[in-house]
C-alpha positions as a LaTeX table, in Angstrom:
\begin{tabular}{lrrr}
\hline
Residue & $x$ (\AA) & $y$ (\AA) & $z$ (\AA) \\
\hline
Met1 & 11.25 & 3.57 & $-21.65$ \\
Glu2 & 8.98 & 5.01 & $-24.36$ \\
Asn3 & 9.27 & 1.79 & $-26.39$ \\
Arg4 & 8.58 & $-0.71$ & $-23.64$ \\
Lys5 & 6.10 & $-1.43$ & $-20.88$ \\
Pro6 & 6.77 & 0.23 & $-17.51$ \\
Arg7 & 8.39 & $-2.25$ & $-15.13$ \\
Val8 & 6.61 & $-2.10$ & $-11.78$ \\
Ala9 & 8.15 & $-3.74$ & $-8.70$ \\
Ile10 & 5.52 & $-5.48$ & $-6.57$ \\
Gln11 & 5.80 & $-7.19$ & $-3.21$ \\
Gly12 & 4.67 & $-10.74$ & $-3.78$ \\
Ile13 & 4.05 & $-12.75$ & $-6.92$ \\
Arg14 & 1.72 & $-12.37$ & $-9.89$ \\
Ala15 & $-1.95$ & $-11.96$ & $-8.89$ \\
Ser16 & $-1.07$ & $-10.48$ & $-5.50$ \\
Phe17 & $-2.99$ & $-7.44$ & $-4.31$ \\
His18 & 0.06 & $-5.34$ & $-5.21$ \\
Glu19 & $-0.22$ & $-6.45$ & $-8.83$ \\
Glu20 & $-3.97$ & $-5.75$ & $-8.77$ \\
Ala21 & $-3.25$ & $-2.24$ & $-7.44$ \\
Ala22 & $-0.59$ & $-1.75$ & $-10.12$ \\
Phe23 & $-3.10$ & $-2.64$ & $-12.84$ \\
Lys24 & $-5.59$ & $-0.20$ & $-11.34$ \\
Phe25 & $-3.05$ & 2.65 & $-11.39$ \\
Phe26 & $-1.07$ & 1.97 & $-14.58$ \\
Gly27 & $-3.49$ & $-0.12$ & $-16.63$ \\
Asp28 & $-2.89$ & $-3.68$ & $-17.82$ \\
Asp29 & 0.06 & $-2.88$ & $-20.10$ \\
Ile30 & 2.84 & $-3.23$ & $-17.51$ \\
Glu31 & 5.64 & $-5.65$ & $-16.68$ \\
Pro32 & 5.33 & $-6.69$ & $-13.02$ \\
Val33 & 8.65 & $-7.34$ & $-11.24$ \\
Glu34 & 8.07 & $-9.89$ & $-8.48$ \\
Cys35 & 9.86 & $-9.22$ & $-5.18$ \\
Ser36 & 10.02 & $-11.21$ & $-1.94$ \\
Ser37 & 9.98 & $-8.13$ & 0.32 \\
Phe38 & 9.21 & $-4.41$ & 0.30 \\
Lys39 & 12.92 & $-3.70$ & 0.69 \\
Gln40 & 13.65 & $-5.69$ & $-2.46$ \\
Thr41 & 11.20 & $-3.54$ & $-4.46$ \\
Phe42 & 13.31 & $-0.49$ & $-3.60$ \\
Glu43 & 16.51 & $-2.35$ & $-4.41$ \\
Lys44 & 15.10 & $-3.22$ & $-7.86$ \\
Leu45 & 14.31 & 0.44 & $-8.47$ \\
Gln46 & 17.76 & 1.49 & $-7.25$ \\
Ala47 & 19.43 & $-1.06$ & $-9.55$ \\
Lys48 & 17.38 & 0.18 & $-12.56$ \\
Glu49 & 15.69 & $-3.22$ & $-12.78$ \\
Ala50 & 12.31 & $-1.52$ & $-12.29$ \\
Asp51 & 10.86 & 1.83 & $-13.31$ \\
Tyr52 & 8.36 & 2.13 & $-10.46$ \\
Val53 & 7.59 & 0.69 & $-7.03$ \\
Ile54 & 4.04 & 0.22 & $-5.81$ \\
Met55 & 3.90 & $-0.18$ & $-2.04$ \\
Ala56 & 1.08 & $-0.59$ & 0.47 \\
Ile57 & 1.25 & 2.11 & 3.13 \\
Glu58 & $-1.98$ & 1.71 & 5.12 \\
Asn59 & $-5.01$ & $-0.51$ & 5.48 \\
Ser60 & $-8.41$ & 0.59 & 6.75 \\
Ile61 & $-8.48$ & $-2.27$ & 9.29 \\
Ala62 & $-4.81$ & $-2.91$ & 10.12 \\
Gly63 & $-3.72$ & 0.76 & 10.04 \\
Ser64 & $-0.36$ & 2.11 & 8.88 \\
Ile65 & 2.39 & $-0.24$ & 7.73 \\
Leu66 & 5.11 & 1.40 & 9.81 \\
Pro67 & 8.26 & $-0.29$ & 8.39 \\
Asn68 & 7.37 & 1.10 & 4.96 \\
Tyr69 & 7.67 & 4.67 & 6.25 \\
Thr70 & 11.26 & 3.86 & 7.16 \\
Leu71 & 11.88 & 2.65 & 3.59 \\
Leu72 & 10.50 & 5.94 & 2.25 \\
Met73 & 13.09 & 7.86 & 4.26 \\
Asn74 & 16.01 & 5.48 & 3.73 \\
Tyr75 & 15.74 & 5.35 & $-0.07$ \\
Asn76 & 14.36 & 8.84 & $-0.68$ \\
Phe77 & 12.60 & 8.02 & $-3.97$ \\
Pro78 & 9.84 & 10.52 & $-4.76$ \\
Val79 & 6.19 & 9.55 & $-4.34$ \\
Val80 & 4.45 & 10.27 & $-7.66$ \\
Gly81 & 0.99 & 8.83 & $-7.07$ \\
Glu82 & $-1.40$ & 6.85 & $-4.91$ \\
Val83 & $-4.19$ & 4.34 & $-5.45$ \\
Tyr84 & $-6.87$ & 2.86 & $-3.21$ \\
Leu85 & $-7.82$ & $-0.78$ & $-3.68$ \\
Pro86 & $-10.84$ & $-2.50$ & $-2.11$ \\
Ile87 & $-9.70$ & $-5.75$ & $-0.52$ \\
Gln88 & $-12.13$ & $-8.47$ & $-1.61$ \\
Leu89 & $-11.30$ & $-11.97$ & $-0.42$ \\
His90 & $-12.56$ & $-15.21$ & $-1.94$ \\
Leu91 & $-12.17$ & $-18.90$ & $-1.16$ \\
Leu92 & $-10.30$ & $-20.56$ & $-4.05$ \\
Ala93 & $-10.10$ & $-24.31$ & $-4.69$ \\
Tyr94 & $-8.53$ & $-26.72$ & $-7.13$ \\
Pro95 & $-11.06$ & $-27.47$ & $-9.89$ \\
Gly96 & $-13.62$ & $-30.07$ & $-8.83$ \\
Val97 & $-13.02$ & $-29.70$ & $-5.08$ \\
Lys98 & $-16.24$ & $-29.28$ & $-3.06$ \\
Phe99 & $-16.59$ & $-27.22$ & 0.10 \\
Glu100 & $-17.27$ & $-30.35$ & 2.17 \\
Asp101 & $-13.82$ & $-31.68$ & 1.13 \\
Val102 & $-12.00$ & $-28.73$ & 2.69 \\
Lys103 & $-9.91$ & $-29.40$ & 5.81 \\
Val104 & $-7.33$ & $-26.58$ & 5.57 \\
Val105 & $-7.41$ & $-22.95$ & 4.42 \\
Thr106 & $-4.17$ & $-21.07$ & 3.80 \\
Ser107 & $-3.40$ & $-17.41$ & 3.13 \\
His108 & $-1.44$ & $-14.39$ & 4.33 \\
Pro109 & $-1.98$ & $-13.86$ & 8.10 \\
Met110 & $-3.74$ & $-10.53$ & 7.48 \\
Ala111 & $-6.19$ & $-12.13$ & 5.04 \\
Leu112 & $-6.94$ & $-14.95$ & 7.49 \\
Arg113 & $-7.66$ & $-12.44$ & 10.26 \\
Gln114 & $-10.01$ & $-10.52$ & 7.97 \\
Cys115 & $-12.08$ & $-13.67$ & 7.39 \\
Leu116 & $-12.35$ & $-15.11$ & 10.91 \\
Asp117 & $-16.10$ & $-14.49$ & 11.16 \\
Phe118 & $-16.73$ & $-16.72$ & 8.14 \\
Phe119 & $-14.76$ & $-19.65$ & 9.60 \\
Glu120 & $-16.46$ & $-19.52$ & 13.01 \\
Ala121 & $-19.18$ & $-21.69$ & 11.51 \\
Tyr122 & $-16.59$ & $-24.28$ & 10.38 \\
Pro123 & $-14.40$ & $-25.06$ & 13.43 \\
His124 & $-13.07$ & $-28.25$ & 11.77 \\
Ile125 & $-11.24$ & $-26.20$ & 9.11 \\
Gln126 & $-7.63$ & $-25.49$ & 10.08 \\
Leu127 & $-6.24$ & $-22.01$ & 9.32 \\
Val128 & $-2.61$ & $-22.08$ & 8.13 \\
Glu129 & $-0.57$ & $-18.92$ & 7.55 \\
Gly130 & 1.34 & $-18.45$ & 4.30 \\
Thr131 & 3.67 & $-15.82$ & 2.90 \\
Asp132 & 1.33 & $-14.26$ & 0.34 \\
Thr133 & $-2.28$ & $-14.63$ & $-0.82$ \\
Ala134 & $-1.28$ & $-15.28$ & $-4.43$ \\
Ala135 & 1.52 & $-17.68$ & $-3.43$ \\
Cys136 & $-0.98$ & $-19.75$ & $-1.44$ \\
Ala137 & $-3.31$ & $-19.88$ & $-4.44$ \\
Lys138 & $-0.42$ & $-20.93$ & $-6.69$ \\
Arg139 & 0.51 & $-23.71$ & $-4.25$ \\
Val140 & $-3.04$ & $-25.11$ & $-4.36$ \\
Arg141 & $-2.74$ & $-25.23$ & $-8.17$ \\
Asp142 & 0.85 & $-26.54$ & $-8.35$ \\
Glu143 & 0.37 & $-29.28$ & $-5.76$ \\
Lys144 & $-3.18$ & $-30.13$ & $-6.91$ \\
Leu145 & $-4.42$ & $-29.91$ & $-3.32$ \\
Thr146 & $-7.87$ & $-31.40$ & $-2.83$ \\
Asp147 & $-8.33$ & $-30.77$ & 0.90 \\
Thr148 & $-6.75$ & $-27.28$ & 1.05 \\
Val149 & $-8.11$ & $-24.00$ & $-0.26$ \\
Ala150 & $-6.63$ & $-20.51$ & $-0.42$ \\
Ile151 & $-7.96$ & $-17.06$ & 0.37 \\
Ala152 & $-7.05$ & $-14.66$ & $-2.43$ \\
Asn153 & $-8.47$ & $-12.31$ & $-5.07$ \\
Thr154 & $-10.20$ & $-13.02$ & $-8.39$ \\
Leu155 & $-6.95$ & $-12.20$ & $-10.20$ \\
Ala156 & $-5.36$ & $-15.25$ & $-8.54$ \\
Ala157 & $-8.35$ & $-17.43$ & $-9.40$ \\
Lys158 & $-8.05$ & $-16.48$ & $-13.06$ \\
Leu159 & $-4.25$ & $-16.72$ & $-13.32$ \\
Tyr160 & $-3.95$ & $-20.07$ & $-11.53$ \\
Gly161 & $-7.13$ & $-21.65$ & $-12.89$ \\
Leu162 & $-8.90$ & $-22.11$ & $-9.56$ \\
Asp163 & $-12.60$ & $-22.33$ & $-8.75$ \\
Val164 & $-14.21$ & $-19.70$ & $-6.51$ \\
Leu165 & $-15.99$ & $-21.72$ & $-3.80$ \\
Glu166 & $-17.19$ & $-18.72$ & $-1.80$ \\
Arg167 & $-17.09$ & $-15.03$ & $-2.73$ \\
Arg168 & $-16.50$ & $-12.03$ & $-0.46$ \\
Ile169 & $-15.81$ & $-13.88$ & 2.78 \\
Glu170 & $-14.09$ & $-10.89$ & 4.40 \\
Ser171 & $-15.71$ & $-9.69$ & 7.64 \\
Asn172 & $-15.58$ & $-6.00$ & 6.71 \\
Arg173 & $-16.94$ & $-5.13$ & 3.27 \\
Thr174 & $-15.44$ & $-1.61$ & 3.38 \\
Asn175 & $-11.86$ & $-2.85$ & 3.77 \\
Tyr176 & $-9.34$ & $-1.10$ & 1.50 \\
Thr177 & $-5.59$ & $-0.60$ & 1.22 \\
Arg178 & $-3.84$ & 2.58 & 0.10 \\
Phe179 & $-0.75$ & 2.16 & $-2.07$ \\
Leu180 & 1.96 & 4.68 & $-2.95$ \\
Ile181 & 3.72 & 4.80 & $-6.33$ \\
Leu182 & 7.41 & 5.74 & $-6.31$ \\
Thr183 & 10.03 & 6.14 & $-9.02$ \\
Asp184 & 13.68 & 7.14 & $-9.41$ \\
His185 & 12.79 & 10.29 & $-11.33$ \\
Asn186 & 10.40 & 13.09 & $-10.42$ \\
Asp187 & 7.27 & 13.31 & $-12.52$ \\
Ala188 & 6.00 & 16.39 & $-10.65$ \\
Glu189 & 6.66 & 18.73 & $-13.56$ \\
Lys190 & 4.29 & 16.67 & $-15.73$ \\
Ile191 & 1.28 & 17.03 & $-13.44$ \\
Gln192 & $-0.56$ & 19.72 & $-11.51$ \\
Ala193 & $-0.07$ & 18.23 & $-8.04$ \\
Asn194 & $-2.70$ & 18.78 & $-5.35$ \\
Lys195 & $-1.42$ & 16.45 & $-2.63$ \\
Ala196 & 1.93 & 16.00 & $-0.89$ \\
Ser197 & 3.53 & 13.59 & 1.56 \\
Leu198 & 5.82 & 15.37 & 4.02 \\
Cys199 & 8.17 & 14.30 & 6.82 \\
Phe200 & 9.66 & 16.50 & 9.54 \\
Gln201 & 10.66 & 16.79 & 13.18 \\
Val202 & 9.72 & 19.49 & 15.67 \\
Gly203 & 11.28 & 20.60 & 18.95 \\
Asn204 & 10.37 & 18.78 & 22.16 \\
His205 & 8.49 & 21.67 & 23.76 \\
Val206 & 4.92 & 22.79 & 24.36 \\
Gly207 & 3.06 & 23.76 & 21.20 \\
Ala208 & 5.83 & 22.81 & 18.74 \\
Leu209 & 3.64 & 20.53 & 16.60 \\
Ala210 & 0.59 & 22.77 & 17.05 \\
Lys211 & 2.43 & 25.64 & 15.34 \\
Val212 & 2.92 & 23.52 & 12.23 \\
Leu213 & $-0.66$ & 22.23 & 12.20 \\
Asn214 & $-1.98$ & 25.78 & 12.60 \\
Ile215 & $-0.02$ & 26.83 & 9.51 \\
Phe216 & $-1.79$ & 24.11 & 7.51 \\
Ala217 & $-5.15$ & 25.33 & 8.82 \\
Gly218 & $-4.29$ & 28.97 & 8.17 \\
Gln219 & $-3.50$ & 28.24 & 4.52 \\
Glu220 & $-6.62$ & 26.04 & 4.17 \\
Leu221 & $-4.67$ & 22.86 & 3.54 \\
Asn222 & $-6.52$ & 19.65 & 4.38 \\
Met223 & $-4.36$ & 17.32 & 6.45 \\
Ser224 & $-5.59$ & 13.87 & 5.39 \\
Lys225 & $-3.11$ & 11.85 & 7.47 \\
Ile226 & $-0.59$ & 12.23 & 10.29 \\
Gln227 & 1.68 & 9.44 & 11.53 \\
Ser228 & 4.46 & 9.68 & 14.11 \\
Met229 & 7.43 & 7.35 & 14.46 \\
Pro230 & 10.29 & 7.52 & 16.98 \\
Val231 & 13.65 & 8.66 & 15.62 \\
Leu232 & 15.92 & 5.63 & 15.99 \\
Gly233 & 18.18 & 5.90 & 19.03 \\
Lys234 & 16.90 & 9.32 & 20.13 \\
Arg235 & 14.70 & 9.68 & 23.17 \\
Asn236 & 11.55 & 11.84 & 22.83 \\
Glu237 & 12.28 & 12.65 & 19.18 \\
Tyr238 & 9.80 & 11.74 & 16.46 \\
Asn239 & 9.42 & 11.91 & 12.72 \\
Phe240 & 5.99 & 13.18 & 11.70 \\
Tyr241 & 4.66 & 11.91 & 8.37 \\
Val242 & 1.88 & 14.13 & 7.09 \\
Asp243 & $-0.27$ & 14.08 & 3.95 \\
Val244 & $-1.79$ & 17.42 & 2.92 \\
Glu245 & $-4.16$ & 18.37 & 0.10 \\
Trp246 & $-4.84$ & 21.80 & $-1.40$ \\
Glu247 & $-6.90$ & 23.59 & $-4.00$ \\
Lys248 & $-4.59$ & 26.56 & $-4.67$ \\
Gln249 & $-0.88$ & 25.99 & $-5.30$ \\
Glu250 & 0.09 & 29.32 & $-3.69$ \\
Gln251 & $-1.48$ & 28.23 & $-0.38$ \\
Tyr252 & 0.68 & 25.10 & $-0.36$ \\
Asp253 & 3.82 & 27.05 & $-1.32$ \\
Thr254 & 3.19 & 29.59 & 1.45 \\
Ala255 & 2.58 & 26.87 & 4.03 \\
Ile256 & 5.85 & 25.12 & 3.15 \\
Arg257 & 7.84 & 28.36 & 3.47 \\
Gln258 & 6.30 & 29.08 & 6.88 \\
Ile259 & 6.70 & 25.52 & 8.18 \\
Leu260 & 10.45 & 25.51 & 7.47 \\
Lys261 & 10.88 & 27.98 & 10.35 \\
Tyr262 & 9.43 & 25.55 & 12.90 \\
Thr263 & 10.76 & 22.15 & 11.77 \\
Gln264 & 13.99 & 20.20 & 11.48 \\
Asn265 & 14.97 & 17.60 & 8.86 \\
Phe266 & 12.06 & 18.70 & 6.66 \\
Asn267 & 11.49 & 16.43 & 3.64 \\
Ile268 & 8.97 & 16.53 & 0.81 \\
Leu269 & 8.52 & 12.82 & 0.09 \\
Gly270 & 6.45 & 13.53 & $-2.99$ \\
Glu271 & 3.93 & 15.83 & $-4.68$ \\
Tyr272 & 1.26 & 14.16 & $-6.79$ \\
Leu273 & $-2.39$ & 14.05 & $-7.84$ \\
Lys274 & $-4.61$ & 12.80 & $-5.07$ \\
Asn275 & $-6.74$ & 9.74 & $-5.65$ \\
Asp276 & $-10.50$ & 10.10 & $-5.40$ \\
Gly277 & $-10.29$ & 8.47 & $-1.99$ \\
Pro278 & $-11.35$ & 5.17 & $-0.45$ \\
Pro279 & $-13.67$ & 3.25 & $-2.77$ \\
Thr280 & $-17.18$ & 2.22 & $-1.87$ \\
Pro281 & $-17.82$ & $-1.54$ & $-1.75$ \\
\hline
\end{tabular}
């Protein structure tokens, strides 16, 4: 791998937000591996057809992407990094098309929902859902559509040669998505980790989860996220996904040793360097 670009599996096609996030984390010198689903990104990594997976895990408006937590557990690849990407949405048109020509706008359902305020002033424009922001932009280019525009990022405008009719049409200017980076080998020994993603279960009795959370507090670990999901087929049993951050490694090590006494099916999904946090618009 030293002599070639890292192959990064992305959900979607070139110029998707996943590719943009991959560029932000790895730099431009990568080989994106296009995948039609999140599951396929993991399959590419498992088959050695990719070196890394980059996967959205939460959005500041839509919340956690719950099926992706299941993929984390099912495939058990270590998380080795994270990146936050501001989601900036633009109206892209085939060259020469004017705004007054537009009858249809197409994009991923999430992108359409994030731009509804803009289109309230244009009730004659039909909103049509597509599979992917970049794929919708590519379709406008490939089919030379003159009455249809796409909502996508500037990466898509550049790659597919489209004009930007309107910039930043998203309703919430502080919208961002957090992505996780996974691989089939553990890079933890190469870095001084200060953040971890954990998964565990606790007993179904009073104070069971509180004991674990108090251990984090006692060791001065910052719990930056907690997400619960039902254990498939088991009533009143939940997996808890927790992200913790620390300043002193010994505090984290002590907390993990103590937590093992109060949890079942404890998993460290990954230890990595924390990102600076959500970006400012």
